[in-house]
Amino acid sequence: MFTDMQAASARLTYQPSPREPDFPQGSRAFSLERRWRQPEQRTGHARQDIMISRWTYPQAGVRREEATTPPDRYFFAIALKTTRLKLTRGAQTIFDGIMPAGTLYVGAPSKQLCAQFHAPCDFLHFHVPANCLPSPEPGRDPVTPDGLNDLVLLRDPFAGQLAKALTEHGHLVDQEFVRCIAQTLAMHVARRELPRTKVNALPKWRLRRIEEYVRTHFDHGISLSDLAGVAGLSRMHFAAQFRAATGYRPREYLLHQRIEHAKSLLLNSETPLAEVALAVGFCTQAHFSTVFKRITGDTPARWRCASRNALVSPGPAADDPASGRSAVSRVLPADLS
């Protein structure tokens, strides 16, 4: 039985040439959406083709959007950056909270969806004909629209890698390569082992307790038992509900909070790195630097230098949502990029 990575390797046969061609406007792999989930119909695209588009919302204010999936298509969305949003259908709340980068959302045909964006965001959208989903493997239940509808896979690593393959060179990539990526994503979704039970998200009043506790104790040792006690739940139930509400395991959330406080110290003081590490709860500067780079992509020293330079000479890149620095810092309750 193939793993997802083996399946991708078998399908993705695209070999870039030593010198990438200069693609004309009409041959771009995907377009930027002017309206949410409404890709431009491009010439040469058959109705049965998979279409890919990109939705970017750089502002910090709340924006409400609504769309209905066509009756012959599924809708896949991959978050390219961490954001905060609420997904609803009528009175039903499907998702409400921090959506990490790499999250995969699947919507079934003929389903209406309302989205409220509370922070800058960047999504890659796949509009997939129903007949593009592969048949199930022997011994597995067939794929049904109800089984896939409103499927939210927080930080799906494989989907994140597929999105990266499409976006790392902009949207000027070979059409056959794009088609292979989209088909591989459809296979990945169809072959997922769907959850048999749904975990309820941690109620907002309990989440606020946790946020306040972490905010005032981030520089001390905090255990899972401590957080579960604050929430008034067992460790197992708390961990599952916390992840459903935020997309993060409790320890990951704590690390991100520590890094956020470290950013403030780095930006607004001359505190040495070793002292910053101790001030935000790390035992060693080496561990602090490792975690900081994993979360931000930069070492603490480079981040401090780049951030201060951006404040002195602000340019277009300083407010570019793709940079993830100024935009994601407005995500509440914490910057979880």
Short mmCIF file of C-alpha atoms in Angstrom, two decimals:
data_model
loop_
_atom_site.label_atom_id
_atom_site.label_comp_id
_atom_site.label_asym_id
_atom_site.label_seq_id
_atom_site.Cartn_x
_atom_site.Cartn_y
_atom_site.Cartn_z
CA MET A 1 0.00 0.00 0.00
CA PHE A 2 1.43 3.39 -0.99
CA THR A 3 1.92 6.08 1.60
CA ASP A 4 0.85 9.60 0.64
CA MET A 5 4.45 10.57 -0.01
CA GLN A 6 4.97 7.53 -2.27
CA ALA A 7 1.79 8.35 -4.15
CA ALA A 8 2.96 11.89 -4.65
CA SER A 9 6.35 10.73 -5.84
CA ALA A 10 4.72 8.43 -8.39
CA ARG A 11 2.46 11.18 -9.70
CA LEU A 12 4.69 14.24 -9.68
CA THR A 13 6.86 13.67 -12.70
CA TYR A 14 7.47 17.32 -13.45
CA GLN A 15 11.14 18.08 -14.07
CA PRO A 16 12.00 21.79 -14.15
CA SER A 17 14.27 22.86 -16.94
CA PRO A 18 17.60 24.49 -16.10
CA ARG A 19 16.19 27.79 -17.29
CA GLU A 20 12.55 28.43 -16.39
CA PRO A 21 10.57 29.99 -19.25
CA ASP A 22 9.02 33.40 -18.93
CA PHE A 23 5.31 32.45 -18.81
CA PRO A 24 2.82 34.83 -20.38
CA GLN A 25 -0.17 36.05 -18.34
CA GLY A 26 -2.56 33.50 -19.85
CA SER A 27 -0.50 30.48 -18.82
CA ARG A 28 -0.38 31.19 -15.12
CA ALA A 29 -1.23 28.18 -13.00
CA PHE A 30 -3.69 29.99 -10.76
CA SER A 31 -5.10 33.46 -10.36
CA LEU A 32 -5.73 35.74 -7.41
CA GLU A 33 -9.38 35.84 -6.41
CA ARG A 34 -11.05 39.22 -6.52
CA ARG A 35 -13.98 37.74 -4.61
CA TRP A 36 -13.75 34.87 -2.14
CA ARG A 37 -13.91 31.43 -3.77
CA GLN A 38 -14.74 32.88 -7.20
CA PRO A 39 -11.83 32.04 -9.50
CA GLU A 40 -11.61 33.66 -12.89
CA GLN A 41 -12.71 31.38 -15.73
CA ARG A 42 -9.68 31.18 -17.98
CA THR A 43 -9.67 30.37 -21.65
CA GLY A 44 -8.63 26.84 -22.49
CA HIS A 45 -9.96 25.38 -19.23
CA ALA A 46 -12.59 22.68 -19.59
CA ARG A 47 -15.42 22.60 -17.09
CA GLN A 48 -14.23 19.24 -15.77
CA ASP A 49 -10.73 20.55 -14.99
CA ILE A 50 -9.48 21.19 -11.47
CA MET A 51 -9.16 24.95 -10.96
CA ILE A 52 -6.80 26.55 -8.45
CA SER A 53 -6.96 30.09 -7.13
CA ARG A 54 -5.52 32.11 -4.27
CA TRP A 55 -7.37 34.25 -1.74
CA THR A 56 -5.36 36.86 0.15
CA TYR A 57 -6.79 39.27 2.70
CA PRO A 58 -4.07 41.59 4.08
CA GLN A 59 -6.17 43.83 6.37
CA ALA A 60 -6.61 43.39 10.13
CA GLY A 61 -10.30 44.32 10.28
CA VAL A 62 -13.15 41.82 10.23
CA ARG A 63 -14.41 40.79 6.81
CA ARG A 64 -17.40 38.57 6.09
CA GLU A 65 -17.65 36.42 2.97
CA GLU A 66 -20.15 33.82 1.76
CA ALA A 67 -20.06 31.24 -1.03
CA THR A 68 -21.76 28.04 -2.17
CA THR A 69 -19.84 25.13 -3.67
CA PRO A 70 -21.07 24.22 -7.19
CA PRO A 71 -23.15 21.02 -7.35
CA ASP A 72 -20.49 19.12 -9.30
CA ARG A 73 -17.41 20.15 -7.31
CA TYR A 74 -15.63 19.82 -3.98
CA PHE A 75 -13.85 22.76 -2.41
CA PHE A 76 -10.41 22.33 -0.81
CA ALA A 77 -8.63 25.18 1.00
CA ILE A 78 -5.09 25.15 2.39
CA ALA A 79 -4.03 27.90 4.79
CA LEU A 80 -0.68 29.32 3.68
CA LYS A 81 -0.27 31.34 6.89
CA THR A 82 -1.71 31.28 10.39
CA THR A 83 -4.87 33.32 10.79
CA ARG A 84 -8.02 33.65 12.86
CA LEU A 85 -11.45 33.06 11.38
CA LYS A 86 -14.92 31.72 11.98
CA LEU A 87 -16.71 29.33 9.60
CA THR A 88 -20.48 28.99 9.91
CA ARG A 89 -23.50 27.63 8.07
CA GLY A 90 -26.68 29.18 9.34
CA ALA A 91 -26.69 28.76 13.12
CA GLN A 92 -24.04 26.00 12.99
CA THR A 93 -20.45 26.92 13.87
CA ILE A 94 -17.99 24.76 11.97
CA PHE A 95 -14.75 26.38 13.11
CA ASP A 96 -13.98 29.36 15.32
CA GLY A 97 -10.46 30.23 16.39
CA ILE A 98 -6.83 30.19 15.32
CA MET A 99 -6.29 28.28 12.07
CA PRO A 100 -2.63 27.30 11.74
CA ALA A 101 -0.69 27.39 8.48
CA GLY A 102 -1.02 24.07 6.67
CA THR A 103 -4.63 23.51 7.72
CA LEU A 104 -6.76 21.74 5.11
CA TYR A 105 -10.51 22.41 4.84
CA VAL A 106 -12.81 20.33 2.62
CA GLY A 107 -16.32 21.36 1.57
CA ALA A 108 -18.79 19.13 -0.29
CA PRO A 109 -20.81 20.03 -3.42
CA SER A 110 -23.83 22.33 -3.06
CA LYS A 111 -22.86 23.46 0.44
CA GLN A 112 -23.10 27.08 1.52
CA LEU A 113 -20.40 28.45 3.81
CA CYS A 114 -19.91 31.78 5.57
CA ALA A 115 -16.45 32.95 6.66
CA GLN A 116 -15.53 35.80 8.98
CA PHE A 117 -11.86 36.74 8.71
CA HIS A 118 -10.51 38.38 11.88
CA ALA A 119 -6.87 38.66 10.79
CA PRO A 120 -4.76 38.78 7.62
CA CYS A 121 -4.88 35.49 5.75
CA ASP A 122 -3.61 33.69 2.67
CA PHE A 123 -5.31 30.57 1.24
CA LEU A 124 -4.81 28.34 -1.76
CA HIS A 125 -8.17 27.12 -3.11
CA PHE A 126 -8.77 23.97 -5.16
CA HIS A 127 -12.09 23.64 -7.02
CA VAL A 128 -12.21 19.90 -7.67
CA PRO A 129 -14.77 18.08 -9.88
CA ALA A 130 -16.44 15.27 -7.95
CA ASN A 131 -15.32 12.68 -10.50
CA CYS A 132 -11.67 13.55 -9.78
CA LEU A 133 -11.79 11.91 -6.36
CA PRO A 134 -10.34 8.39 -6.68
CA SER A 135 -12.25 5.23 -5.83
CA PRO A 136 -11.71 3.92 -2.28
CA GLU A 137 -9.27 1.12 -1.62
CA PRO A 138 -10.66 -2.40 -1.13
CA GLY A 139 -12.17 -2.86 2.30
CA ARG A 140 -12.78 0.85 2.88
CA ASP A 141 -16.07 2.69 2.83
CA PRO A 142 -16.80 4.75 -0.29
CA VAL A 143 -16.20 8.49 -0.22
CA THR A 144 -19.43 10.42 0.28
CA PRO A 145 -20.10 14.16 0.26
CA ASP A 146 -21.45 14.01 3.82
CA GLY A 147 -18.33 12.18 4.97
CA LEU A 148 -16.01 14.84 3.55
CA ASN A 149 -18.06 17.96 4.15
CA ASP A 150 -16.66 20.45 6.67
CA LEU A 151 -13.58 18.32 7.20
CA VAL A 152 -10.97 20.46 9.00
CA LEU A 153 -7.51 18.90 9.25
CA LEU A 154 -5.41 21.21 11.39
CA ARG A 155 -1.85 21.61 10.09
CA ASP A 156 -1.92 18.74 7.62
CA PRO A 157 1.81 18.38 6.79
CA PHE A 158 1.27 16.69 3.42
CA ALA A 159 -1.24 19.29 2.22
CA GLY A 160 1.13 22.01 3.39
CA GLN A 161 3.98 20.56 1.32
CA LEU A 162 1.78 20.35 -1.77
CA ALA A 163 0.77 24.00 -1.35
CA LYS A 164 4.41 24.98 -0.93
CA ALA A 165 5.33 23.17 -4.14
CA LEU A 166 2.80 25.32 -5.99
CA THR A 167 3.57 28.67 -4.40
CA GLU A 168 7.32 28.74 -3.86
CA HIS A 169 7.87 29.91 -7.44
CA GLY A 170 4.89 32.25 -7.52
CA HIS A 171 2.11 31.05 -9.79
CA LEU A 172 4.16 30.70 -12.94
CA VAL A 173 4.52 26.92 -13.00
CA ASP A 174 3.89 24.20 -15.54
CA GLN A 175 0.19 23.35 -15.99
CA GLU A 176 0.81 19.60 -16.00
CA PHE A 177 2.71 19.94 -12.72
CA VAL A 178 -0.24 21.85 -11.26
CA ARG A 179 -2.66 19.14 -12.40
CA CYS A 180 -0.52 16.44 -10.76
CA ILE A 181 -0.40 18.39 -7.48
CA ALA A 182 -4.18 18.83 -7.49
CA GLN A 183 -4.83 15.16 -8.27
CA THR A 184 -2.45 14.11 -5.51
CA LEU A 185 -4.30 16.34 -3.04
CA ALA A 186 -7.61 14.78 -4.11
CA MET A 187 -6.13 11.32 -3.53
CA HIS A 188 -4.84 12.41 -0.13
CA VAL A 189 -8.28 13.64 0.92
CA ALA A 190 -10.12 10.57 -0.38
CA ARG A 191 -7.76 8.19 1.41
CA ARG A 192 -7.82 9.93 4.79
CA GLU A 193 -8.98 7.92 7.77
CA LEU A 194 -11.83 10.16 8.85
CA PRO A 195 -12.36 10.75 12.57
CA ARG A 196 -15.13 8.57 14.01
CA THR A 197 -15.97 10.97 16.80
CA LYS A 198 -15.86 14.74 16.88
CA VAL A 199 -14.03 16.46 19.73
CA ASN A 200 -15.77 19.58 21.01
CA ALA A 201 -13.62 22.68 21.15
CA LEU A 202 -12.72 24.09 24.55
CA PRO A 203 -15.45 26.60 25.52
CA LYS A 204 -14.41 30.22 25.19
CA TRP A 205 -14.70 30.94 28.92
CA ARG A 206 -12.32 28.08 29.70
CA LEU A 207 -9.98 29.20 26.91
CA ARG A 208 -9.87 32.72 28.37
CA ARG A 209 -8.83 31.23 31.71
CA ILE A 210 -5.98 29.38 30.04
CA GLU A 211 -4.85 32.43 28.09
CA GLU A 212 -4.78 34.57 31.24
CA TYR A 213 -2.92 31.92 33.22
CA VAL A 214 -0.28 31.48 30.53
CA ARG A 215 0.05 35.24 30.11
CA THR A 216 0.93 35.67 33.79
CA HIS A 217 3.00 32.48 34.28
CA PHE A 218 4.75 31.99 30.94
CA ASP A 219 8.18 32.50 32.53
CA HIS A 220 7.63 29.62 34.97
CA GLY A 221 7.38 25.90 34.46
CA ILE A 222 3.81 25.10 33.37
CA SER A 223 2.71 21.48 33.09
CA LEU A 224 -0.24 19.93 31.28
CA SER A 225 -1.74 19.14 34.70
CA ASP A 226 -1.51 22.83 35.65
CA LEU A 227 -3.42 23.91 32.54
CA ALA A 228 -6.00 21.14 32.85
CA GLY A 229 -6.59 22.18 36.45
CA VAL A 230 -7.12 25.81 35.44
CA ALA A 231 -9.65 24.66 32.83
CA GLY A 232 -11.33 22.30 35.28
CA LEU A 233 -10.90 19.22 33.07
CA SER A 234 -8.92 16.00 33.05
CA ARG A 235 -5.59 16.14 31.21
CA MET A 236 -6.86 13.98 28.33
CA HIS A 237 -10.08 15.94 27.77
CA PHE A 238 -8.34 19.28 28.15
CA ALA A 239 -5.57 18.48 25.64
CA ALA A 240 -8.05 17.30 22.99
CA GLN A 241 -10.46 20.22 23.46
CA PHE A 242 -7.65 22.78 23.57
CA ARG A 243 -6.25 21.54 20.27
CA ALA A 244 -9.72 21.55 18.69
CA ALA A 245 -10.14 25.20 19.77
CA THR A 246 -6.70 26.53 18.85
CA GLY A 247 -5.04 24.04 16.51
CA TYR A 248 -2.14 23.70 18.93
CA ARG A 249 -1.09 21.26 21.57
CA PRO A 250 -0.82 22.97 24.98
CA ARG A 251 2.98 22.82 25.02
CA GLU A 252 3.22 24.33 21.53
CA TYR A 253 0.92 27.14 22.56
CA LEU A 254 3.09 27.86 25.59
CA LEU A 255 6.22 27.98 23.42
CA HIS A 256 4.58 30.43 21.04
CA GLN A 257 3.58 32.68 23.94
CA ARG A 258 7.14 32.67 25.25
CA ILE A 259 8.47 33.57 21.80
CA GLU A 260 5.97 36.44 21.55
CA HIS A 261 7.23 37.90 24.83
CA ALA A 262 10.79 37.36 23.65
CA LYS A 263 10.04 39.37 20.49
CA SER A 264 8.91 42.30 22.63
CA LEU A 265 12.12 42.20 24.66
CA LEU A 266 14.29 41.88 21.56
CA LEU A 267 12.59 44.77 19.82
CA ASN A 268 12.27 47.20 22.72
CA SER A 269 15.39 46.63 24.79
CA GLU A 270 19.10 45.87 24.59
CA THR A 271 18.75 42.80 26.82
CA PRO A 272 21.36 40.15 25.88
CA LEU A 273 20.01 37.01 24.25
CA ALA A 274 20.92 34.79 27.20
CA GLU A 275 18.94 37.03 29.57
CA VAL A 276 15.99 37.14 27.17
CA ALA A 277 15.96 33.35 27.11
CA LEU A 278 15.84 33.12 30.91
CA ALA A 279 13.27 35.92 31.19
CA VAL A 280 10.73 34.08 29.03
CA GLY A 281 11.16 30.68 30.64
CA PHE A 282 13.89 28.88 28.68
CA CYS A 283 16.66 27.13 30.60
CA THR A 284 19.36 27.77 27.99
CA GLN A 285 20.05 30.23 25.21
CA ALA A 286 20.60 27.32 22.80
CA HIS A 287 17.10 25.91 23.38
CA PHE A 288 15.62 29.39 23.09
CA SER A 289 17.41 30.02 19.77
CA THR A 290 16.30 26.64 18.37
CA VAL A 291 12.64 27.23 19.22
CA PHE A 292 12.75 30.86 18.08
CA LYS A 293 14.12 29.93 14.66
CA ARG A 294 11.61 27.07 14.25
CA ILE A 295 8.70 29.41 14.90
CA THR A 296 9.84 32.61 13.18
CA GLY A 297 12.29 31.32 10.57
CA ASP A 298 15.07 33.58 11.91
CA THR A 299 17.56 33.41 14.75
CA PRO A 300 16.84 35.86 17.60
CA ALA A 301 19.76 38.08 16.60
CA ARG A 302 18.74 38.26 12.94
CA TRP A 303 15.09 38.85 13.85
CA ARG A 304 16.06 41.71 16.18
CA CYS A 305 18.21 43.35 13.50
CA ALA A 306 15.65 42.93 10.69
CA SER A 307 12.74 44.15 12.82
CA ARG A 308 14.57 47.25 13.95
CA ASN A 309 15.68 48.05 10.42
CA ALA A 310 12.06 47.72 9.27
CA LEU A 311 10.96 50.23 11.92
CA VAL A 312 13.64 52.71 10.90
CA SER A 313 13.01 52.37 7.15
CA PRO A 314 9.49 51.04 6.64
CA GLY A 315 8.78 49.89 3.13
CA PRO A 316 6.18 47.85 1.27
CA ALA A 317 7.66 44.62 2.64
CA ALA A 318 6.99 45.72 6.21
CA ASP A 319 3.23 45.44 5.64
CA ASP A 320 3.38 42.57 3.21
CA PRO A 321 1.08 39.82 4.53
CA ALA A 322 3.40 37.22 3.04
CA SER A 323 6.16 38.26 5.42
CA GLY A 324 4.10 37.14 8.39
CA ARG A 325 5.67 39.65 10.79
CA SER A 326 3.43 42.70 11.03
CA ALA A 327 0.27 41.01 9.81
CA VAL A 328 0.27 37.94 12.00
CA SER A 329 1.13 40.00 15.06
CA ARG A 330 -2.46 41.17 14.98
CA VAL A 331 -3.84 37.66 15.36
CA LEU A 332 -5.54 37.19 18.72
CA PRO A 333 -5.14 35.91 21.37
CA ALA A 334 -1.52 35.44 20.36
CA ASP A 335 0.71 35.48 17.32
CA LEU A 336 0.81 31.78 16.48
CA SER A 337 2.70 31.99 13.22
#
